[in-house]
PDB file of C-alpha atoms in Angstrom:
ATOM      1  CA  MET A  15     -46.131 -23.552 -67.578  1.00 42.00           C
ATOM      2  CA  LYS A  16     -49.089 -23.824 -65.213  1.00 42.00           C
ATOM      3  CA  GLU A  17     -50.671 -26.502 -67.371  1.00 39.00           C
ATOM      4  CA  PHE A  18     -47.421 -28.487 -67.340  1.00 43.00           C
ATOM      5  CA  ILE A  19     -47.268 -28.309 -63.545  1.00 42.00           C
ATOM      6  CA  LYS A  20     -50.872 -29.414 -63.215  1.00 40.00           C
ATOM      7  CA  ARG A  21     -50.297 -32.405 -65.476  1.00 43.00           C
ATOM      8  CA  SER A  22     -47.498 -33.617 -63.287  1.00 66.00           C
ATOM      9  CA  GLU A  23     -49.114 -34.374 -59.949  1.00 68.00           C
ATOM     10  CA  GLY A  24     -45.792 -34.851 -58.188  1.00 69.00           C
ATOM     11  CA  LEU A  25     -44.436 -31.527 -59.377  1.00 74.00           C
ATOM     12  CA  TRP A  26     -47.733 -29.849 -58.549  1.00 71.00           C
ATOM     13  CA  LEU A  27     -47.632 -31.203 -54.977  1.00 76.00           C
ATOM     14  CA  PHE A  28     -43.969 -30.184 -54.701  1.00 76.00           C
ATOM     15  CA  THR A  29     -44.739 -26.553 -55.598  1.00 77.00           C
ATOM     16  CA  ARG A  30     -47.589 -26.532 -53.040  1.00 80.00           C
ATOM     17  CA  SER A  31     -45.443 -27.740 -50.133  1.00 83.00           C
ATOM     18  CA  PRO A  32     -43.005 -25.129 -48.763  1.00 86.00           C
ATOM     19  CA  ALA A  33     -41.546 -27.627 -46.287  1.00 87.00           C
ATOM     20  CA  VAL A  34     -40.672 -30.082 -49.055  1.00 88.00           C
ATOM     21  CA  MET A  35     -39.145 -27.329 -51.173  1.00 91.00           C
ATOM     22  CA  VAL A  36     -36.970 -26.176 -48.261  1.00 92.00           C
ATOM     23  CA  ALA A  37     -35.955 -29.784 -47.560  1.00 92.00           C
ATOM     24  CA  ALA A  38     -35.024 -30.288 -51.214  1.00 91.00           C
ATOM     25  CA  VAL A  39     -32.881 -27.133 -51.225  1.00 93.00           C
ATOM     26  CA  ILE A  40     -31.123 -28.131 -47.995  1.00 93.00           C
ATOM     27  CA  ALA A  41     -30.468 -31.667 -49.200  1.00 92.00           C
ATOM     28  CA  MET A  42     -29.218 -30.429 -52.578  1.00 93.00           C
ATOM     29  CA  MET A  43     -26.873 -27.908 -50.960  1.00 93.00           C
ATOM     30  CA  ILE A  44     -25.444 -30.563 -48.639  1.00 91.00           C
ATOM     31  CA  PHE A  45     -24.969 -33.073 -51.451  1.00 92.00           C
ATOM     32  CA  ILE A  46     -23.294 -30.480 -53.670  1.00 93.00           C
ATOM     33  CA  GLY A  47     -21.108 -29.246 -50.802  1.00 91.00           C
ATOM     34  CA  ALA A  48     -20.049 -32.799 -49.953  1.00 90.00           C
ATOM     35  CA  ALA A  49     -19.376 -33.717 -53.583  1.00 90.00           C
ATOM     36  CA  PHE A  50     -17.206 -30.640 -54.172  1.00 91.00           C
ATOM     37  CA  ALA A  51     -15.630 -30.511 -50.703  1.00 88.00           C
ATOM     38  CA  PRO A  52     -12.029 -30.592 -52.007  1.00 87.00           C
ATOM     39  CA  TRP A  53     -12.735 -27.429 -54.033  1.00 89.00           C
ATOM     40  CA  ILE A  54     -15.017 -25.627 -51.555  1.00 88.00           C
ATOM     41  CA  ALA A  55     -13.280 -26.321 -48.226  1.00 84.00           C
ATOM     42  CA  SER A  56     -10.525 -23.928 -47.199  1.00 80.00           C
ATOM     43  CA  VAL A  57      -8.457 -26.692 -45.550  1.00 80.00           C
ATOM     44  CA  ASN A  58      -8.150 -30.444 -45.929  1.00 81.00           C
ATOM     45  CA  PRO A  59      -8.798 -32.133 -42.553  1.00 79.00           C
ATOM     46  CA  TYR A  60      -6.704 -35.107 -43.702  1.00 75.00           C
ATOM     47  CA  ASP A  61      -3.666 -32.911 -44.444  1.00 75.00           C
ATOM     48  CA  LEU A  62      -1.859 -31.885 -41.242  1.00 73.00           C
ATOM     49  CA  SER A  63       0.085 -29.198 -43.106  1.00 73.00           C
ATOM     50  CA  SER A  64      -3.086 -27.321 -44.092  1.00 73.00           C
ATOM     51  CA  PHE A  65      -3.999 -26.148 -40.582  1.00 75.00           C
ATOM     52  CA  SER A  66      -2.215 -24.907 -37.472  1.00 77.00           C
ATOM     53  CA  LEU A  67      -2.624 -25.558 -33.747  1.00 76.00           C
ATOM     54  CA  MET A  68      -2.259 -21.805 -33.229  1.00 79.00           C
ATOM     55  CA  ASP A  69      -5.743 -21.414 -34.766  1.00 78.00           C
ATOM     56  CA  GLY A  70      -7.317 -23.923 -32.370  1.00 77.00           C
ATOM     57  CA  LEU A  71     -10.583 -23.253 -30.524  1.00 81.00           C
ATOM     58  CA  LEU A  72     -11.466 -20.054 -32.390  1.00 84.00           C
ATOM     59  CA  PRO A  73     -15.191 -19.239 -31.955  1.00 84.00           C
ATOM     60  CA  PRO A  74     -17.600 -18.489 -34.825  1.00 89.00           C
ATOM     61  CA  VAL A  75     -17.240 -15.131 -36.525  1.00 87.00           C
ATOM     62  CA  TRP A  76     -20.244 -13.560 -34.739  1.00 86.00           C
ATOM     63  CA  GLN A  77     -18.758 -14.328 -31.310  1.00 85.00           C
ATOM     64  CA  GLU A  78     -16.020 -12.313 -29.617  1.00 82.00           C
ATOM     65  CA  GLY A  79     -12.633 -13.580 -30.766  1.00 80.00           C
ATOM     66  CA  GLY A  80     -13.909 -15.004 -34.057  1.00 80.00           C
ATOM     67  CA  ILE A  81     -12.321 -14.123 -37.384  1.00 85.00           C
ATOM     68  CA  SER A  82     -13.754 -14.024 -40.893  1.00 82.00           C
ATOM     69  CA  GLN A  83     -11.334 -16.700 -42.132  1.00 84.00           C
ATOM     70  CA  PHE A  84     -13.157 -19.293 -39.988  1.00 85.00           C
ATOM     71  CA  MET A  85     -16.859 -18.431 -40.235  1.00 88.00           C
ATOM     72  CA  LEU A  86     -17.994 -21.251 -37.915  1.00 87.00           C
ATOM     73  CA  GLY A  87     -14.860 -21.398 -35.793  1.00 85.00           C
ATOM     74  CA  THR A  88     -12.225 -24.104 -35.446  1.00 85.00           C
ATOM     75  CA  ASP A  89     -11.756 -27.247 -33.380  1.00 84.00           C
ATOM     76  CA  ASP A  90      -8.957 -27.968 -30.906  1.00 81.00           C
ATOM     77  CA  GLN A  91      -6.605 -28.912 -33.752  1.00 82.00           C
ATOM     78  CA  GLY A  92      -7.163 -25.669 -35.630  1.00 81.00           C
ATOM     79  CA  ARG A  93      -9.261 -27.241 -38.374  1.00 85.00           C
ATOM     80  CA  ASP A  94     -11.924 -25.050 -39.953  1.00 86.00           C
ATOM     81  CA  MET A  95     -15.348 -26.326 -38.865  1.00 89.00           C
ATOM     82  CA  ILE A  96     -16.905 -25.705 -42.280  1.00 89.00           C
ATOM     83  CA  SER A  97     -14.173 -27.720 -43.990  1.00 88.00           C
ATOM     84  CA  SER A  98     -14.430 -30.541 -41.448  1.00 88.00           C
ATOM     85  CA  ILE A  99     -18.215 -30.697 -41.842  1.00 91.00           C
ATOM     86  CA  LEU A 100     -18.023 -30.741 -45.651  1.00 91.00           C
ATOM     87  CA  TYR A 101     -15.496 -33.573 -45.609  1.00 90.00           C
ATOM     88  CA  GLY A 102     -17.477 -35.286 -42.852  1.00 89.00           C
ATOM     89  CA  ALA A 103     -20.681 -35.109 -44.875  1.00 91.00           C
ATOM     90  CA  ARG A 104     -18.740 -36.407 -47.881  1.00 90.00           C
ATOM     91  CA  LEU A 105     -17.649 -39.527 -45.986  1.00 89.00           C
ATOM     92  CA  SER A 106     -21.002 -40.047 -44.249  1.00 90.00           C
ATOM     93  CA  LEU A 107     -22.910 -39.747 -47.529  1.00 92.00           C
ATOM     94  CA  LEU A 108     -20.467 -42.088 -49.271  1.00 91.00           C
ATOM     95  CA  ILE A 109     -21.008 -44.732 -46.592  1.00 91.00           C
ATOM     96  CA  GLY A 110     -24.759 -44.121 -46.463  1.00 91.00           C
ATOM     97  CA  LEU A 111     -25.274 -44.257 -50.226  1.00 93.00           C
ATOM     98  CA  SER A 112     -23.045 -47.330 -50.619  1.00 93.00           C
ATOM     99  CA  ALA A 113     -24.838 -49.145 -47.805  1.00 93.00           C
ATOM    100  CA  MET A 114     -28.230 -48.218 -49.232  1.00 93.00           C
ATOM    101  CA  VAL A 115     -27.273 -49.495 -52.708  1.00 93.00           C
ATOM    102  CA  ILE A 116     -26.010 -52.808 -51.285  1.00 94.00           C
ATOM    103  CA  ALA A 117     -29.112 -53.196 -49.105  1.00 94.00           C
ATOM    104  CA  THR A 118     -31.348 -52.413 -52.094  1.00 94.00           C
ATOM    105  CA  VAL A 119     -29.698 -54.940 -54.394  1.00 94.00           C
ATOM    106  CA  LEU A 120     -29.678 -57.665 -51.729  1.00 94.00           C
ATOM    107  CA  GLY A 121     -33.152 -57.003 -50.357  1.00 94.00           C
ATOM    108  CA  VAL A 122     -34.915 -56.506 -53.682  1.00 94.00           C
ATOM    109  CA  GLY A 123     -33.217 -59.566 -55.194  1.00 93.00           C
ATOM    110  CA  LEU A 124     -34.224 -61.805 -52.289  1.00 94.00           C
ATOM    111  CA  GLY A 125     -37.721 -60.289 -52.119  1.00 93.00           C
ATOM    112  CA  LEU A 126     -38.371 -60.791 -55.822  1.00 93.00           C
ATOM    113  CA  ALA A 127     -37.132 -64.372 -55.695  1.00 93.00           C
ATOM    114  CA  ALA A 128     -39.139 -65.134 -52.541  1.00 92.00           C
ATOM    115  CA  GLY A 129     -42.323 -63.708 -54.037  1.00 91.00           C
ATOM    116  CA  PHE A 130     -41.816 -65.373 -57.410  1.00 90.00           C
ATOM    117  CA  TYR A 131     -40.778 -68.868 -56.306  1.00 90.00           C
ATOM    118  CA  GLY A 132     -42.514 -69.024 -52.917  1.00 86.00           C
ATOM    119  CA  GLY A 133     -42.360 -72.308 -51.046  1.00 86.00           C
ATOM    120  CA  ARG A 134     -39.325 -73.241 -48.970  1.00 91.00           C
ATOM    121  CA  PHE A 135     -37.110 -70.459 -50.295  1.00 92.00           C
ATOM    122  CA  ASP A 136     -39.716 -67.873 -49.353  1.00 91.00           C
ATOM    123  CA  ALA A 137     -40.054 -69.373 -45.872  1.00 92.00           C
ATOM    124  CA  ILE A 138     -36.287 -69.333 -45.262  1.00 93.00           C
ATOM    125  CA  VAL A 139     -35.858 -65.719 -46.404  1.00 92.00           C
ATOM    126  CA  MET A 140     -38.799 -64.499 -44.355  1.00 92.00           C
ATOM    127  CA  ARG A 141     -37.710 -66.337 -41.210  1.00 92.00           C
ATOM    128  CA  ILE A 142     -34.277 -64.743 -41.477  1.00 91.00           C
ATOM    129  CA  ALA A 143     -35.978 -61.378 -41.951  1.00 90.00           C
ATOM    130  CA  ASP A 144     -38.232 -61.975 -38.916  1.00 89.00           C
ATOM    131  CA  VAL A 145     -35.238 -62.788 -36.734  1.00 88.00           C
ATOM    132  CA  GLN A 146     -33.421 -59.654 -37.863  1.00 87.00           C
ATOM    133  CA  LEU A 147     -36.518 -57.494 -37.320  1.00 84.00           C
ATOM    134  CA  ALA A 148     -36.543 -58.656 -33.703  1.00 83.00           C
ATOM    135  CA  LEU A 149     -33.240 -56.803 -33.224  1.00 80.00           C
ATOM    136  CA  PRO A 150     -32.757 -53.042 -33.579  1.00 82.00           C
ATOM    137  CA  ALA A 151     -30.706 -52.056 -36.609  1.00 80.00           C
ATOM    138  CA  ILE A 152     -27.940 -50.690 -34.390  1.00 82.00           C
ATOM    139  CA  LEU A 153     -27.533 -54.063 -32.642  1.00 82.00           C
ATOM    140  CA  THR A 154     -27.416 -55.877 -35.973  1.00 82.00           C
ATOM    141  CA  ALA A 155     -24.738 -53.488 -37.223  1.00 82.00           C
ATOM    142  CA  LEU A 156     -22.767 -53.914 -33.988  1.00 80.00           C
ATOM    143  CA  LEU A 157     -22.974 -57.704 -34.287  1.00 83.00           C
ATOM    144  CA  ILE A 158     -21.794 -57.724 -37.910  1.00 81.00           C
ATOM    145  CA  ASP A 159     -19.006 -55.247 -37.149  1.00 78.00           C
ATOM    146  CA  GLY A 160     -17.865 -57.389 -34.219  1.00 79.00           C
ATOM    147  CA  ILE A 161     -17.825 -60.556 -36.330  1.00 82.00           C
ATOM    148  CA  ALA A 162     -15.779 -58.793 -39.010  1.00 78.00           C
ATOM    149  CA  ARG A 163     -13.269 -57.587 -36.428  1.00 76.00           C
ATOM    150  CA  GLY A 164     -12.921 -61.120 -35.129  1.00 77.00           C
ATOM    151  CA  ILE A 165     -12.363 -62.599 -38.599  1.00 82.00           C
ATOM    152  CA  LEU A 166     -10.103 -59.983 -40.192  1.00 76.00           C
ATOM    153  CA  PRO A 167      -6.392 -59.852 -39.272  1.00 78.00           C
ATOM    154  CA  PRO A 168      -5.519 -56.839 -37.057  1.00 72.00           C
ATOM    155  CA  GLU A 169      -3.117 -55.405 -39.644  1.00 70.00           C
ATOM    156  CA  VAL A 170      -5.906 -54.912 -42.230  1.00 72.00           C
ATOM    157  CA  GLN A 171      -8.738 -53.844 -39.941  1.00 69.00           C
ATOM    158  CA  GLN A 172      -7.797 -50.161 -40.081  1.00 71.00           C
ATOM    159  CA  ASP A 173      -7.658 -50.134 -43.885  1.00 70.00           C
ATOM    160  CA  LEU A 174     -11.032 -51.878 -44.186  1.00 77.00           C
ATOM    161  CA  ARG A 175     -12.970 -49.920 -41.560  1.00 81.00           C
ATOM    162  CA  VAL A 176     -15.032 -48.038 -44.153  1.00 83.00           C
ATOM    163  CA  VAL A 177     -15.805 -51.266 -46.050  1.00 84.00           C
ATOM    164  CA  VAL A 178     -16.729 -53.158 -42.866  1.00 84.00           C
ATOM    165  CA  LEU A 179     -18.892 -50.288 -41.621  1.00 86.00           C
ATOM    166  CA  THR A 180     -20.672 -50.018 -44.977  1.00 89.00           C
ATOM    167  CA  LEU A 181     -21.415 -53.751 -45.100  1.00 88.00           C
ATOM    168  CA  ALA A 182     -22.572 -53.765 -41.475  1.00 87.00           C
ATOM    169  CA  ILE A 183     -25.058 -50.976 -42.160  1.00 89.00           C
ATOM    170  CA  ALA A 184     -26.215 -52.546 -45.444  1.00 90.00           C
ATOM    171  CA  LEU A 185     -26.850 -55.949 -43.857  1.00 88.00           C
ATOM    172  CA  SER A 186     -28.921 -54.298 -41.136  1.00 88.00           C
ATOM    173  CA  LEU A 187     -31.223 -52.504 -43.634  1.00 90.00           C
ATOM    174  CA  TRP A 188     -31.994 -55.069 -46.353  1.00 92.00           C
ATOM    175  CA  VAL A 189     -35.096 -56.477 -44.611  1.00 92.00           C
ATOM    176  CA  ASN A 190     -37.457 -53.607 -45.506  1.00 90.00           C
ATOM    177  CA  PHE A 191     -36.560 -53.935 -49.179  1.00 93.00           C
ATOM    178  CA  ALA A 192     -37.043 -57.709 -49.117  1.00 93.00           C
ATOM    179  CA  ARG A 193     -40.438 -57.612 -47.411  1.00 92.00           C
ATOM    180  CA  THR A 194     -41.755 -54.819 -49.638  1.00 92.00           C
ATOM    181  CA  ALA A 195     -40.480 -56.446 -52.845  1.00 93.00           C
ATOM    182  CA  ARG A 196     -41.925 -59.825 -51.795  1.00 93.00           C
ATOM    183  CA  ALA A 197     -45.382 -58.408 -50.993  1.00 91.00           C
ATOM    184  CA  SER A 198     -45.479 -56.374 -54.214  1.00 90.00           C
ATOM    185  CA  THR A 199     -44.352 -59.405 -56.245  1.00 92.00           C
ATOM    186  CA  PHE A 200     -47.195 -61.476 -54.823  1.00 90.00           C
ATOM    187  CA  VAL A 201     -49.640 -58.830 -56.078  1.00 89.00           C
ATOM    188  CA  GLU A 202     -48.036 -58.604 -59.525  1.00 89.00           C
ATOM    189  CA  MET A 203     -47.913 -62.403 -59.931  1.00 88.00           C
ATOM    190  CA  ASN A 204     -51.707 -62.484 -60.203  1.00 85.00           C
ATOM    191  CA  LYS A 205     -51.812 -59.969 -63.038  1.00 87.00           C
ATOM    192  CA  GLU A 206     -52.281 -60.945 -66.648  1.00 87.00           C
ATOM    193  CA  TYR A 207     -49.003 -59.605 -68.021  1.00 87.00           C
ATOM    194  CA  VAL A 208     -46.982 -61.808 -65.637  1.00 87.00           C
ATOM    195  CA  GLN A 209     -49.113 -64.863 -66.370  1.00 87.00           C
ATOM    196  CA  ALA A 210     -48.719 -64.215 -70.095  1.00 88.00           C
ATOM    197  CA  ALA A 211     -44.936 -63.987 -69.729  1.00 86.00           C
ATOM    198  CA  ILE A 212     -44.875 -67.290 -67.821  1.00 85.00           C
ATOM    199  CA  ILE A 213     -47.022 -69.010 -70.450  1.00 86.00           C
ATOM    200  CA  MET A 214     -44.732 -67.689 -73.199  1.00 87.00           C
ATOM    201  CA  GLY A 215     -41.873 -69.501 -71.486  1.00 83.00           C
ATOM    202  CA  GLN A 216     -39.784 -66.472 -70.557  1.00 87.00           C
ATOM    203  CA  ARG A 217     -36.992 -67.069 -68.067  1.00 89.00           C
ATOM    204  CA  PRO A 218     -37.798 -66.278 -64.406  1.00 86.00           C
ATOM    205  CA  ILE A 219     -34.927 -63.775 -64.183  1.00 89.00           C
ATOM    206  CA  ARG A 220     -36.342 -61.853 -67.139  1.00 90.00           C
ATOM    207  CA  ILE A 221     -39.855 -61.906 -65.715  1.00 88.00           C
ATOM    208  CA  MET A 222     -38.673 -60.668 -62.306  1.00 90.00           C
ATOM    209  CA  PHE A 223     -36.361 -57.879 -63.434  1.00 89.00           C
ATOM    210  CA  ILE A 224     -37.888 -56.825 -66.765  1.00 89.00           C
ATOM    211  CA  HIS A 225     -41.604 -57.185 -66.074  1.00 88.00           C
ATOM    212  CA  ILE A 226     -42.215 -57.135 -62.306  1.00 90.00           C
ATOM    213  CA  LEU A 227     -39.474 -54.848 -60.956  1.00 90.00           C
ATOM    214  CA  PRO A 228     -40.401 -51.727 -62.977  1.00 88.00           C
ATOM    215  CA  ASN A 229     -43.964 -51.987 -61.647  1.00 88.00           C
ATOM    216  CA  ILE A 230     -42.968 -52.112 -57.972  1.00 87.00           C
ATOM    217  CA  LEU A 231     -40.369 -49.328 -58.004  1.00 86.00           C
ATOM    218  CA  GLY A 232     -42.664 -46.785 -56.333  1.00 84.00           C
ATOM    219  CA  PRO A 233     -42.599 -48.125 -52.755  1.00 86.00           C
ATOM    220  CA  LEU A 234     -38.969 -49.190 -53.178  1.00 89.00           C
ATOM    221  CA  LEU A 235     -37.917 -45.623 -54.014  1.00 88.00           C
ATOM    222  CA  VAL A 236     -39.621 -44.409 -50.846  1.00 86.00           C
ATOM    223  CA  ILE A 237     -37.746 -46.990 -48.764  1.00 89.00           C
ATOM    224  CA  MET A 238     -34.473 -46.051 -50.454  1.00 90.00           C
ATOM    225  CA  THR A 239     -34.938 -42.421 -49.422  1.00 89.00           C
ATOM    226  CA  VAL A 240     -35.869 -43.230 -45.827  1.00 87.00           C
ATOM    227  CA  ASP A 241     -33.134 -45.854 -45.456  1.00 89.00           C
ATOM    228  CA  LEU A 242     -30.520 -43.387 -46.709  1.00 91.00           C
ATOM    229  CA  ALA A 243     -31.295 -41.244 -43.666  1.00 90.00           C
ATOM    230  CA  SER A 244     -31.222 -44.369 -41.482  1.00 90.00           C
ATOM    231  CA  ALA A 245     -27.837 -45.388 -42.903  1.00 91.00           C
ATOM    232  CA  ILE A 246     -26.367 -41.945 -42.214  1.00 91.00           C
ATOM    233  CA  LEU A 247     -27.703 -42.052 -38.648  1.00 90.00           C
ATOM    234  CA  LEU A 248     -26.314 -45.561 -38.141  1.00 89.00           C
ATOM    235  CA  GLU A 249     -22.879 -44.452 -39.308  1.00 88.00           C
ATOM    236  CA  ALA A 250     -23.008 -41.438 -37.003  1.00 88.00           C
ATOM    237  CA  THR A 251     -24.119 -43.583 -34.066  1.00 87.00           C
ATOM    238  CA  LEU A 252     -21.444 -46.234 -34.588  1.00 85.00           C
ATOM    239  CA  SER A 253     -18.712 -43.639 -35.063  1.00 83.00           C
ATOM    240  CA  PHE A 254     -19.959 -41.727 -32.012  1.00 83.00           C
ATOM    241  CA  LEU A 255     -19.660 -44.918 -29.956  1.00 80.00           C
ATOM    242  CA  GLY A 256     -16.105 -45.389 -31.216  1.00 75.00           C
ATOM    243  CA  ILE A 257     -16.986 -48.574 -33.103  1.00 76.00           C
ATOM    244  CA  GLY A 258     -17.242 -47.181 -36.617  1.00 66.00           C
ATOM    245  CA  LEU A 259     -14.644 -44.852 -38.039  1.00 70.00           C
ATOM    246  CA  ALA A 260     -11.533 -43.687 -36.224  1.00 66.00           C
ATOM    247  CA  ALA A 261     -11.242 -40.188 -34.724  1.00 62.00           C
ATOM    248  CA  ASP A 262      -8.951 -39.073 -37.551  1.00 66.00           C
ATOM    249  CA  SER A 263     -11.693 -39.789 -40.126  1.00 71.00           C
ATOM    250  CA  PRO A 264     -13.898 -36.656 -40.187  1.00 75.00           C
ATOM    251  CA  SER A 265     -17.319 -38.214 -40.637  1.00 83.00           C
ATOM    252  CA  LEU A 266     -20.260 -36.481 -38.992  1.00 86.00           C
ATOM    253  CA  GLY A 267     -20.308 -39.119 -36.249  1.00 85.00           C
ATOM    254  CA  THR A 268     -16.648 -38.683 -35.344  1.00 86.00           C
ATOM    255  CA  LEU A 269     -17.000 -34.891 -35.369  1.00 87.00           C
ATOM    256  CA  ILE A 270     -19.856 -35.136 -32.873  1.00 88.00           C
ATOM    257  CA  ARG A 271     -17.861 -37.584 -30.732  1.00 87.00           C
ATOM    258  CA  ILE A 272     -14.931 -35.169 -30.649  1.00 85.00           C
ATOM    259  CA  GLY A 273     -17.271 -32.292 -29.862  1.00 86.00           C
ATOM    260  CA  MET A 274     -18.661 -34.111 -26.825  1.00 86.00           C
ATOM    261  CA  GLN A 275     -15.307 -33.562 -25.104  1.00 84.00           C
ATOM    262  CA  PHE A 276     -15.904 -29.795 -25.249  1.00 83.00           C
ATOM    263  CA  MET A 277     -19.598 -29.735 -24.332  1.00 78.00           C
ATOM    264  CA  LEU A 278     -18.985 -28.237 -20.876  1.00 77.00           C
ATOM    265  CA  SER A 279     -15.805 -26.286 -21.650  1.00 79.00           C
ATOM    266  CA  GLY A 280     -17.412 -23.334 -23.434  1.00 78.00           C
ATOM    267  CA  GLU A 281     -16.453 -24.326 -27.000  1.00 84.00           C
ATOM    268  CA  TRP A 282     -20.058 -25.169 -27.832  1.00 85.00           C
ATOM    269  CA  TRP A 283     -19.628 -24.859 -31.616  1.00 87.00           C
ATOM    270  CA  ILE A 284     -17.404 -27.949 -31.850  1.00 88.00           C
ATOM    271  CA  LEU A 285     -20.365 -30.126 -30.797  1.00 88.00           C
ATOM    272  CA  TRP A 286     -23.474 -28.262 -31.818  1.00 90.00           C
ATOM    273  CA  ILE A 287     -22.597 -27.186 -35.357  1.00 90.00           C
ATOM    274  CA  PRO A 288     -21.933 -30.769 -36.642  1.00 92.00           C
ATOM    275  CA  THR A 289     -24.969 -31.971 -34.681  1.00 92.00           C
ATOM    276  CA  LEU A 290     -27.301 -29.389 -36.220  1.00 93.00           C
ATOM    277  CA  PHE A 291     -25.845 -30.152 -39.642  1.00 93.00           C
ATOM    278  CA  LEU A 292     -26.592 -33.872 -39.191  1.00 93.00           C
ATOM    279  CA  VAL A 293     -30.118 -33.106 -37.967  1.00 92.00           C
ATOM    280  CA  ALA A 294     -30.752 -30.853 -40.991  1.00 93.00           C
ATOM    281  CA  LEU A 295     -29.496 -33.545 -43.368  1.00 93.00           C
ATOM    282  CA  VAL A 296     -31.559 -36.371 -41.856  1.00 93.00           C
ATOM    283  CA  VAL A 297     -34.736 -34.308 -41.463  1.00 93.00           C
ATOM    284  CA  SER A 298     -34.542 -33.025 -45.053  1.00 94.00           C
ATOM    285  CA  ILE A 299     -34.069 -36.552 -46.438  1.00 92.00           C
ATOM    286  CA  ASN A 300     -36.941 -37.908 -44.323  1.00 91.00           C
ATOM    287  CA  THR A 301     -39.174 -35.028 -45.445  1.00 91.00           C
ATOM    288  CA  LEU A 302     -38.455 -35.880 -49.081  1.00 89.00           C
ATOM    289  CA  GLY A 303     -39.166 -39.544 -48.286  1.00 86.00           C
ATOM    290  CA  ASP A 304     -42.574 -38.655 -46.842  1.00 85.00           C
ATOM    291  CA  PHE A 305     -43.304 -36.550 -49.909  1.00 85.00           C
ATOM    292  CA  MET A 306     -42.425 -39.434 -52.238  1.00 84.00           C
ATOM    293  CA  ARG A 307     -44.675 -41.738 -50.207  1.00 81.00           C
ATOM    294  CA  ASP A 308     -47.579 -39.331 -50.686  1.00 76.00           C
ATOM    295  CA  VAL A 309     -46.884 -39.114 -54.433  1.00 77.00           C
ATOM    296  CA  PHE A 310     -46.754 -42.878 -54.973  1.00 74.00           C
ATOM    297  CA  ASN A 311     -49.586 -43.675 -52.543  1.00 66.00           C
ATOM    298  CA  PRO A 312     -52.239 -40.910 -52.680  1.00 55.00           C
ATOM    299  CA  GLY A 313     -54.436 -42.828 -50.237  1.00 53.00           C
ATOM    300  CA  LEU A 314     -52.027 -41.941 -47.390  1.00 48.00           C
ATOM    301  CA  ARG A 315     -52.359 -38.164 -47.849  1.00 51.00           C
TER     302      ARG A 315
END
């Protein structure tokens, strides 16, 4: 077993880093809890018949007045905080993962094409990327969300809020993928296996996605991990500002926004428990991203 661990440098580094191991456990527990929220949660925050106003504002079980049925207390509507957080993480992770996948496909596709073809197409893509980099991601997401609200009819805006929010976040994160894929493609273009494929007359699409892409996946995987945390934070920020999801959608951002109303009223758990949960999720994902960067680029250790 020891020999197997030593042969795998990544696994060997993982077993030598307690912080990374803790981050992996936390992230895995959150992902599993979010995926199985309908079976783990005691109440469904979307179902008004599953909770009662009479149970509202109950403190956590270790505080006076808390009961074992609601380990982390309840909010003002009587919803179990654990159930709300599990469903909130489920929605936040769904939006974050979807946005990251869209940003990856768009950014990597444009980056590969820009690096492979170069010339005017490369200049156009990079100038668009430079303009977007001049703006913070939150402003880009706000701009895209505002444009979508202006284009879509009012009667469908509510039904498409998750879709609009996902696209807004994705279009604010594609630049890192495009720039990394472009730079890596430039390096790979000078290697013999790419030149041989070009001489053999293989189609550009095949060369880009069959030959080049597998050899530049390392840095892209690191960006995917880091941008997943960024996407979750963007969703939380937009929902906290009241621009993303509505208050009746229990994402982590909306839970924190609701909790802000009780910050000075004594019901501290309504704000701080979702906040600490979001911090734990983002920090664990970023820790795993840093670990993957060290694995794929030993020179940065």
